[in-house]
Amino acid sequence: MRITVDGGKCAGHAQCHAVAPDVFELDEVGYAVPFAGEAPPGLEEQAGRGADACPEGAITIEN
Ligand code: F3S
């Protein structure tokens, strides 16, 4: 499972971190830290919930 967090779309809603704190990090002002890469092993379900929670569609999941 590949995760992409698009920093250009993130508006700082922080819902990704609220529901998937082990997958998505926030920076000092509450925006998701941009990331592209494989989901941490065992955290795929959490990653999916985080992506679904983002109202901006800033997180893309590819299986
Ligand atoms: Fe940003 Fe969406 Fe998370 S707007 S902080 S990626 S919920």
PDB file of N, CA, C and O in Angstrom, residues 9-63:
ATOM      1  N   LYS A   9      -2.406  20.318  -1.175  1.00  0.00           N
ATOM      2  CA  LYS A   9      -3.853  20.222  -0.928  1.00  0.00           C
ATOM      3  C   LYS A   9      -4.192  20.322   0.548  1.00  0.00           C
ATOM      4  O   LYS A   9      -5.324  20.650   0.905  1.00  0.00           O
ATOM      5  N   CYS A  10      -3.249  19.991   1.414  1.00  0.00           N
ATOM      6  CA  CYS A  10      -3.518  19.991   2.855  1.00  0.00           C
ATOM      7  C   CYS A  10      -3.870  21.398   3.325  1.00  0.00           C
ATOM      8  O   CYS A  10      -3.197  22.364   2.990  1.00  0.00           O
ATOM      9  N   ALA A  11      -4.963  21.466   4.113  1.00  0.00           N
ATOM     10  CA  ALA A  11      -5.404  22.749   4.664  1.00  0.00           C
ATOM     11  C   ALA A  11      -5.355  22.747   6.190  1.00  0.00           C
ATOM     12  O   ALA A  11      -5.937  23.612   6.829  1.00  0.00           O
ATOM     13  N   GLY A  12      -4.726  21.724   6.759  1.00  0.00           N
ATOM     14  CA  GLY A  12      -4.518  21.714   8.201  1.00  0.00           C
ATOM     15  C   GLY A  12      -5.705  21.260   9.029  1.00  0.00           C
ATOM     16  O   GLY A  12      -5.812  21.624  10.198  1.00  0.00           O
ATOM     17  N   HIS A  13      -6.590  20.439   8.461  1.00  0.00           N
ATOM     18  CA  HIS A  13      -7.747  19.965   9.230  1.00  0.00           C
ATOM     19  C   HIS A  13      -7.364  18.977  10.338  1.00  0.00           C
ATOM     20  O   HIS A  13      -8.130  18.782  11.278  1.00  0.00           O
ATOM     21  N   ALA A  14      -6.244  18.315  10.172  1.00  0.00           N
ATOM     22  CA  ALA A  14      -5.676  17.422  11.188  1.00  0.00           C
ATOM     23  C   ALA A  14      -6.508  16.177  11.484  1.00  0.00           C
ATOM     24  O   ALA A  14      -6.241  15.472  12.445  1.00  0.00           O
ATOM     25  N   GLN A  15      -7.499  15.899  10.658  1.00  0.00           N
ATOM     26  CA  GLN A  15      -8.307  14.693  10.891  1.00  0.00           C
ATOM     27  C   GLN A  15      -7.510  13.422  10.605  1.00  0.00           C
ATOM     28  O   GLN A  15      -7.757  12.376  11.203  1.00  0.00           O
ATOM     29  N   CYS A  16      -6.571  13.523   9.680  1.00  0.00           N
ATOM     30  CA  CYS A  16      -5.733  12.351   9.378  1.00  0.00           C
ATOM     31  C   CYS A  16      -4.991  11.898  10.628  1.00  0.00           C
ATOM     32  O   CYS A  16      -4.989  10.716  10.977  1.00  0.00           O
ATOM     33  N   HIS A  17      -4.403  12.827  11.317  1.00  0.00           N
ATOM     34  CA  HIS A  17      -3.644  12.506  12.531  1.00  0.00           C
ATOM     35  C   HIS A  17      -4.578  12.078  13.663  1.00  0.00           C
ATOM     36  O   HIS A  17      -4.231  11.220  14.470  1.00  0.00           O
ATOM     37  N   ALA A  18      -5.783  12.651  13.704  1.00  0.00           N
ATOM     38  CA  ALA A  18      -6.722  12.300  14.773  1.00  0.00           C
ATOM     39  C   ALA A  18      -7.117  10.830  14.697  1.00  0.00           C
ATOM     40  O   ALA A  18      -7.233  10.168  15.726  1.00  0.00           O
ATOM     41  N   VAL A  19      -7.326  10.320  13.483  1.00  0.00           N
ATOM     42  CA  VAL A  19      -7.782   8.926  13.363  1.00  0.00           C
ATOM     43  C   VAL A  19      -6.638   7.957  13.047  1.00  0.00           C
ATOM     44  O   VAL A  19      -6.802   6.757  13.202  1.00  0.00           O
ATOM     45  N   ALA A  20      -5.512   8.457  12.621  1.00  0.00           N
ATOM     46  CA  ALA A  20      -4.375   7.593  12.276  1.00  0.00           C
ATOM     47  C   ALA A  20      -3.069   8.218  12.768  1.00  0.00           C
ATOM     48  O   ALA A  20      -2.180   8.554  11.982  1.00  0.00           O
ATOM     49  N   PRO A  21      -2.936   8.348  14.091  1.00  0.00           N
ATOM     50  CA  PRO A  21      -1.774   9.055  14.639  1.00  0.00           C
ATOM     51  C   PRO A  21      -0.443   8.329  14.423  1.00  0.00           C
ATOM     52  O   PRO A  21       0.611   8.967  14.497  1.00  0.00           O
ATOM     53  N   ASP A  22      -0.516   7.018  14.153  1.00  0.00           N
ATOM     54  CA  ASP A  22       0.725   6.269  13.942  1.00  0.00           C
ATOM     55  C   ASP A  22       1.221   6.379  12.501  1.00  0.00           C
ATOM     56  O   ASP A  22       2.320   5.919  12.182  1.00  0.00           O
ATOM     57  N   VAL A  23       0.383   6.957  11.648  1.00  0.00           N
ATOM     58  CA  VAL A  23       0.727   7.021  10.216  1.00  0.00           C
ATOM     59  C   VAL A  23       1.014   8.446   9.767  1.00  0.00           C
ATOM     60  O   VAL A  23       1.977   8.694   9.042  1.00  0.00           O
ATOM     61  N   PHE A  24       0.170   9.399  10.210  1.00  0.00           N
ATOM     62  CA  PHE A  24       0.278  10.774   9.702  1.00  0.00           C
ATOM     63  C   PHE A  24       0.781  11.717  10.782  1.00  0.00           C
ATOM     64  O   PHE A  24       0.202  11.804  11.864  1.00  0.00           O
ATOM     65  N   GLU A  25       1.833  12.407  10.463  1.00  0.00           N
ATOM     66  CA  GLU A  25       2.417  13.388  11.379  1.00  0.00           C
ATOM     67  C   GLU A  25       1.969  14.784  10.986  1.00  0.00           C
ATOM     68  O   GLU A  25       1.748  15.071   9.807  1.00  0.00           O
ATOM     69  N   LEU A  26       1.876  15.643  11.995  1.00  0.00           N
ATOM     70  CA  LEU A  26       1.575  17.048  11.740  1.00  0.00           C
ATOM     71  C   LEU A  26       2.816  17.885  12.011  1.00  0.00           C
ATOM     72  O   LEU A  26       3.617  17.555  12.887  1.00  0.00           O
ATOM     73  N   ASP A  27       2.942  18.992  11.271  1.00  0.00           N
ATOM     74  CA  ASP A  27       4.054  19.899  11.546  1.00  0.00           C
ATOM     75  C   ASP A  27       3.676  20.846  12.683  1.00  0.00           C
ATOM     76  O   ASP A  27       2.588  20.733  13.274  1.00  0.00           O
ATOM     77  N   GLU A  28       4.528  21.797  12.972  1.00  0.00           N
ATOM     78  CA  GLU A  28       4.324  22.656  14.142  1.00  0.00           C
ATOM     79  C   GLU A  28       3.110  23.576  14.032  1.00  0.00           C
ATOM     80  O   GLU A  28       2.637  24.115  15.035  1.00  0.00           O
ATOM     81  N   VAL A  29       2.592  23.737  12.820  1.00  0.00           N
ATOM     82  CA  VAL A  29       1.386  24.559  12.673  1.00  0.00           C
ATOM     83  C   VAL A  29       0.151  23.718  12.342  1.00  0.00           C
ATOM     84  O   VAL A  29      -0.906  24.252  11.998  1.00  0.00           O
ATOM     85  N   GLY A  30       0.275  22.402  12.439  1.00  0.00           N
ATOM     86  CA  GLY A  30      -0.890  21.536  12.317  1.00  0.00           C
ATOM     87  C   GLY A  30      -1.200  21.035  10.927  1.00  0.00           C
ATOM     88  O   GLY A  30      -2.273  20.477  10.697  1.00  0.00           O
ATOM     89  N   TYR A  31      -0.264  21.198  10.012  1.00  0.00           N
ATOM     90  CA  TYR A  31      -0.444  20.652   8.669  1.00  0.00           C
ATOM     91  C   TYR A  31       0.221  19.280   8.602  1.00  0.00           C
ATOM     92  O   TYR A  31       1.219  19.027   9.288  1.00  0.00           O
ATOM     93  N   ALA A  32      -0.341  18.414   7.765  1.00  0.00           N
ATOM     94  CA  ALA A  32       0.249  17.092   7.601  1.00  0.00           C
ATOM     95  C   ALA A  32       1.629  17.221   6.959  1.00  0.00           C
ATOM     96  O   ALA A  32       1.818  18.020   6.031  1.00  0.00           O
ATOM     97  N   VAL A  33       2.557  16.436   7.454  1.00  0.00           N
ATOM     98  CA  VAL A  33       3.890  16.407   6.860  1.00  0.00           C
ATOM     99  C   VAL A  33       3.793  15.676   5.521  1.00  0.00           C
ATOM    100  O   VAL A  33       3.330  14.531   5.477  1.00  0.00           O
ATOM    101  N   PRO A  34       4.166  16.339   4.415  1.00  0.00           N
ATOM    102  CA  PRO A  34       4.090  15.672   3.104  1.00  0.00           C
ATOM    103  C   PRO A  34       4.908  14.385   3.103  1.00  0.00           C
ATOM    104  O   PRO A  34       5.990  14.316   3.693  1.00  0.00           O
ATOM    105  N   PHE A  35       4.368  13.375   2.437  1.00  0.00           N
ATOM    106  CA  PHE A  35       4.995  12.055   2.475  1.00  0.00           C
ATOM    107  C   PHE A  35       4.562  11.274   1.250  1.00  0.00           C
ATOM    108  O   PHE A  35       3.434  11.393   0.793  1.00  0.00           O
ATOM    109  N   ALA A  36       5.458  10.491   0.732  1.00  0.00           N
ATOM    110  CA  ALA A  36       5.115   9.545  -0.318  1.00  0.00           C
ATOM    111  C   ALA A  36       5.924   8.288  -0.078  1.00  0.00           C
ATOM    112  O   ALA A  36       7.149   8.335  -0.006  1.00  0.00           O
ATOM    113  N   GLY A  37       5.227   7.185   0.111  1.00  0.00           N
ATOM    114  CA  GLY A  37       5.938   5.932   0.339  1.00  0.00           C
ATOM    115  C   GLY A  37       5.012   4.846   0.838  1.00  0.00           C
ATOM    116  O   GLY A  37       3.792   5.026   0.873  1.00  0.00           O
ATOM    117  N   GLU A  38       5.600   3.736   1.200  1.00  0.00           N
ATOM    118  CA  GLU A  38       4.822   2.589   1.647  1.00  0.00           C
ATOM    119  C   GLU A  38       4.254   2.815   3.044  1.00  0.00           C
ATOM    120  O   GLU A  38       4.911   3.418   3.905  1.00  0.00           O
ATOM    121  N   ALA A  39       3.043   2.308   3.273  1.00  0.00           N
ATOM    122  CA  ALA A  39       2.451   2.346   4.606  1.00  0.00           C
ATOM    123  C   ALA A  39       3.287   1.488   5.550  1.00  0.00           C
ATOM    124  O   ALA A  39       3.805   0.447   5.146  1.00  0.00           O
ATOM    125  N   PRO A  40       3.428   1.923   6.792  1.00  0.00           N
ATOM    126  CA  PRO A  40       4.145   1.093   7.749  1.00  0.00           C
ATOM    127  C   PRO A  40       3.453  -0.265   7.889  1.00  0.00           C
ATOM    128  O   PRO A  40       2.219  -0.325   7.894  1.00  0.00           O
ATOM    129  N   PRO A  41       4.213  -1.349   7.995  1.00  0.00           N
ATOM    130  CA  PRO A  41       3.620  -2.678   8.104  1.00  0.00           C
ATOM    131  C   PRO A  41       2.613  -2.759   9.251  1.00  0.00           C
ATOM    132  O   PRO A  41       2.881  -2.296  10.355  1.00  0.00           O
ATOM    133  N   GLY A  42       1.462  -3.315   8.964  1.00  0.00           N
ATOM    134  CA  GLY A  42       0.439  -3.496   9.981  1.00  0.00           C
ATOM    135  C   GLY A  42      -0.440  -2.278  10.202  1.00  0.00           C
ATOM    136  O   GLY A  42      -1.396  -2.337  10.965  1.00  0.00           O
ATOM    137  N   LEU A  43      -0.132  -1.184   9.532  1.00  0.00           N
ATOM    138  CA  LEU A  43      -0.903   0.042   9.741  1.00  0.00           C
ATOM    139  C   LEU A  43      -1.713   0.443   8.507  1.00  0.00           C
ATOM    140  O   LEU A  43      -2.185   1.568   8.397  1.00  0.00           O
ATOM    141  N   GLU A  44      -1.918  -0.516   7.622  1.00  0.00           N
ATOM    142  CA  GLU A  44      -2.631  -0.206   6.383  1.00  0.00           C
ATOM    143  C   GLU A  44      -4.070   0.244   6.646  1.00  0.00           C
ATOM    144  O   GLU A  44      -4.563   1.182   6.016  1.00  0.00           O
ATOM    145  N   GLU A  45      -4.744  -0.448   7.578  1.00  0.00           N
ATOM    146  CA  GLU A  45      -6.137  -0.110   7.864  1.00  0.00           C
ATOM    147  C   GLU A  45      -6.228   1.301   8.444  1.00  0.00           C
ATOM    148  O   GLU A  45      -7.097   2.094   8.071  1.00  0.00           O
ATOM    149  N   GLN A  46      -5.321   1.605   9.367  1.00  0.00           N
ATOM    150  CA  GLN A  46      -5.299   2.933   9.969  1.00  0.00           C
ATOM    151  C   GLN A  46      -5.016   3.992   8.898  1.00  0.00           C
ATOM    152  O   GLN A  46      -5.630   5.064   8.883  1.00  0.00           O
ATOM    153  N   ALA A  47      -4.108   3.695   8.003  1.00  0.00           N
ATOM    154  CA  ALA A  47      -3.776   4.637   6.932  1.00  0.00           C
ATOM    155  C   ALA A  47      -5.003   4.926   6.068  1.00  0.00           C
ATOM    156  O   ALA A  47      -5.262   6.069   5.690  1.00  0.00           O
ATOM    157  N   GLY A  48      -5.769   3.891   5.781  1.00  0.00           N
ATOM    158  CA  GLY A  48      -6.975   4.063   4.981  1.00  0.00           C
ATOM    159  C   GLY A  48      -7.999   4.945   5.678  1.00  0.00           C
ATOM    160  O   GLY A  48      -8.639   5.788   5.042  1.00  0.00           O
ATOM    161  N   ARG A  49      -8.134   4.752   6.984  1.00  0.00           N
ATOM    162  CA  ARG A  49      -9.073   5.591   7.744  1.00  0.00           C
ATOM    163  C   ARG A  49      -8.624   7.050   7.712  1.00  0.00           C
ATOM    164  O   ARG A  49      -9.445   7.967   7.602  1.00  0.00           O
ATOM    165  N   GLY A  50      -7.324   7.267   7.812  1.00  0.00           N
ATOM    166  CA  GLY A  50      -6.799   8.624   7.777  1.00  0.00           C
ATOM    167  C   GLY A  50      -7.059   9.295   6.444  1.00  0.00           C
ATOM    168  O   GLY A  50      -7.436  10.466   6.384  1.00  0.00           O
ATOM    169  N   ALA A  51      -6.876   8.537   5.387  1.00  0.00           N
ATOM    170  CA  ALA A  51      -7.122   9.094   4.051  1.00  0.00           C
ATOM    171  C   ALA A  51      -8.595   9.448   3.885  1.00  0.00           C
ATOM    172  O   ALA A  51      -8.939  10.518   3.376  1.00  0.00           O
ATOM    173  N   ASP A  52      -9.470   8.557   4.338  1.00  0.00           N
ATOM    174  CA  ASP A  52     -10.910   8.808   4.229  1.00  0.00           C
ATOM    175  C   ASP A  52     -11.336  10.021   5.042  1.00  0.00           C
ATOM    176  O   ASP A  52     -12.316  10.692   4.707  1.00  0.00           O
ATOM    177  N   ALA A  53     -10.615  10.296   6.124  1.00  0.00           N
ATOM    178  CA  ALA A  53     -11.007  11.378   7.027  1.00  0.00           C
ATOM    179  C   ALA A  53     -10.632  12.762   6.510  1.00  0.00           C
ATOM    180  O   ALA A  53     -11.149  13.764   7.011  1.00  0.00           O
ATOM    181  N   CYS A  54      -9.770  12.837   5.531  1.00  0.00           N
ATOM    182  CA  CYS A  54      -9.306  14.153   5.068  1.00  0.00           C
ATOM    183  C   CYS A  54     -10.353  14.827   4.184  1.00  0.00           C
ATOM    184  O   CYS A  54     -10.668  14.326   3.101  1.00  0.00           O
ATOM    185  N   PRO A  55     -10.897  15.951   4.608  1.00  0.00           N
ATOM    186  CA  PRO A  55     -11.929  16.621   3.811  1.00  0.00           C
ATOM    187  C   PRO A  55     -11.400  17.282   2.542  1.00  0.00           C
ATOM    188  O   PRO A  55     -12.184  17.674   1.678  1.00  0.00           O
ATOM    189  N   GLU A  56     -10.092  17.409   2.426  1.00  0.00           N
ATOM    190  CA  GLU A  56      -9.498  18.038   1.237  1.00  0.00           C
ATOM    191  C   GLU A  56      -9.068  17.019   0.182  1.00  0.00           C
ATOM    192  O   GLU A  56      -8.602  17.399  -0.887  1.00  0.00           O
ATOM    193  N   GLY A  57      -9.163  15.750   0.508  1.00  0.00           N
ATOM    194  CA  GLY A  57      -8.688  14.736  -0.432  1.00  0.00           C
ATOM    195  C   GLY A  57      -7.184  14.821  -0.663  1.00  0.00           C
ATOM    196  O   GLY A  57      -6.686  14.506  -1.746  1.00  0.00           O
ATOM    197  N   ALA A  58      -6.472  15.221   0.370  1.00  0.00           N
ATOM    198  CA  ALA A  58      -5.030  15.428   0.235  1.00  0.00           C
ATOM    199  C   ALA A  58      -4.230  14.138   0.345  1.00  0.00           C
ATOM    200  O   ALA A  58      -3.035  14.132   0.045  1.00  0.00           O
ATOM    201  N   ILE A  59      -4.893  13.062   0.786  1.00  0.00           N
ATOM    202  CA  ILE A  59      -4.179  11.799   0.995  1.00  0.00           C
ATOM    203  C   ILE A  59      -4.679  10.775  -0.004  1.00  0.00           C
ATOM    204  O   ILE A  59      -5.874  10.511  -0.100  1.00  0.00           O
ATOM    205  N   THR A  60      -3.751  10.220  -0.752  1.00  0.00           N
ATOM    206  CA  THR A  60      -4.064   9.208  -1.756  1.00  0.00           C
ATOM    207  C   THR A  60      -3.484   7.877  -1.320  1.00  0.00           C
ATOM    208  O   THR A  60      -2.355   7.803  -0.849  1.00  0.00           O
ATOM    209  N   ILE A  61      -4.293   6.833  -1.477  1.00  0.00           N
ATOM    210  CA  ILE A  61      -3.865   5.483  -1.160  1.00  0.00           C
ATOM    211  C   ILE A  61      -3.906   4.656  -2.446  1.00  0.00           C
ATOM    212  O   ILE A  61      -4.906   4.687  -3.167  1.00  0.00           O
ATOM    213  N   GLU A  62      -2.823   3.963  -2.729  1.00  0.00           N
ATOM    214  CA  GLU A  62      -2.797   3.043  -3.868  1.00  0.00           C
ATOM    215  C   GLU A  62      -2.444   1.669  -3.365  1.00  0.00           C
ATOM    216  O   GLU A  62      -1.441   1.512  -2.656  1.00  0.00           O
ATOM    217  N   ASN A  63      -3.263   0.686  -3.702  1.00  0.00           N
ATOM    218  CA  ASN A  63      -2.988  -0.677  -3.249  1.00  0.00           C
ATOM    219  C   ASN A  63      -2.152  -1.443  -4.264  1.00  0.00           C
ATOM    220  O   ASN A  63      -2.055  -1.080  -5.393  1.00  0.00           O
TER     221      ASN A  63
END
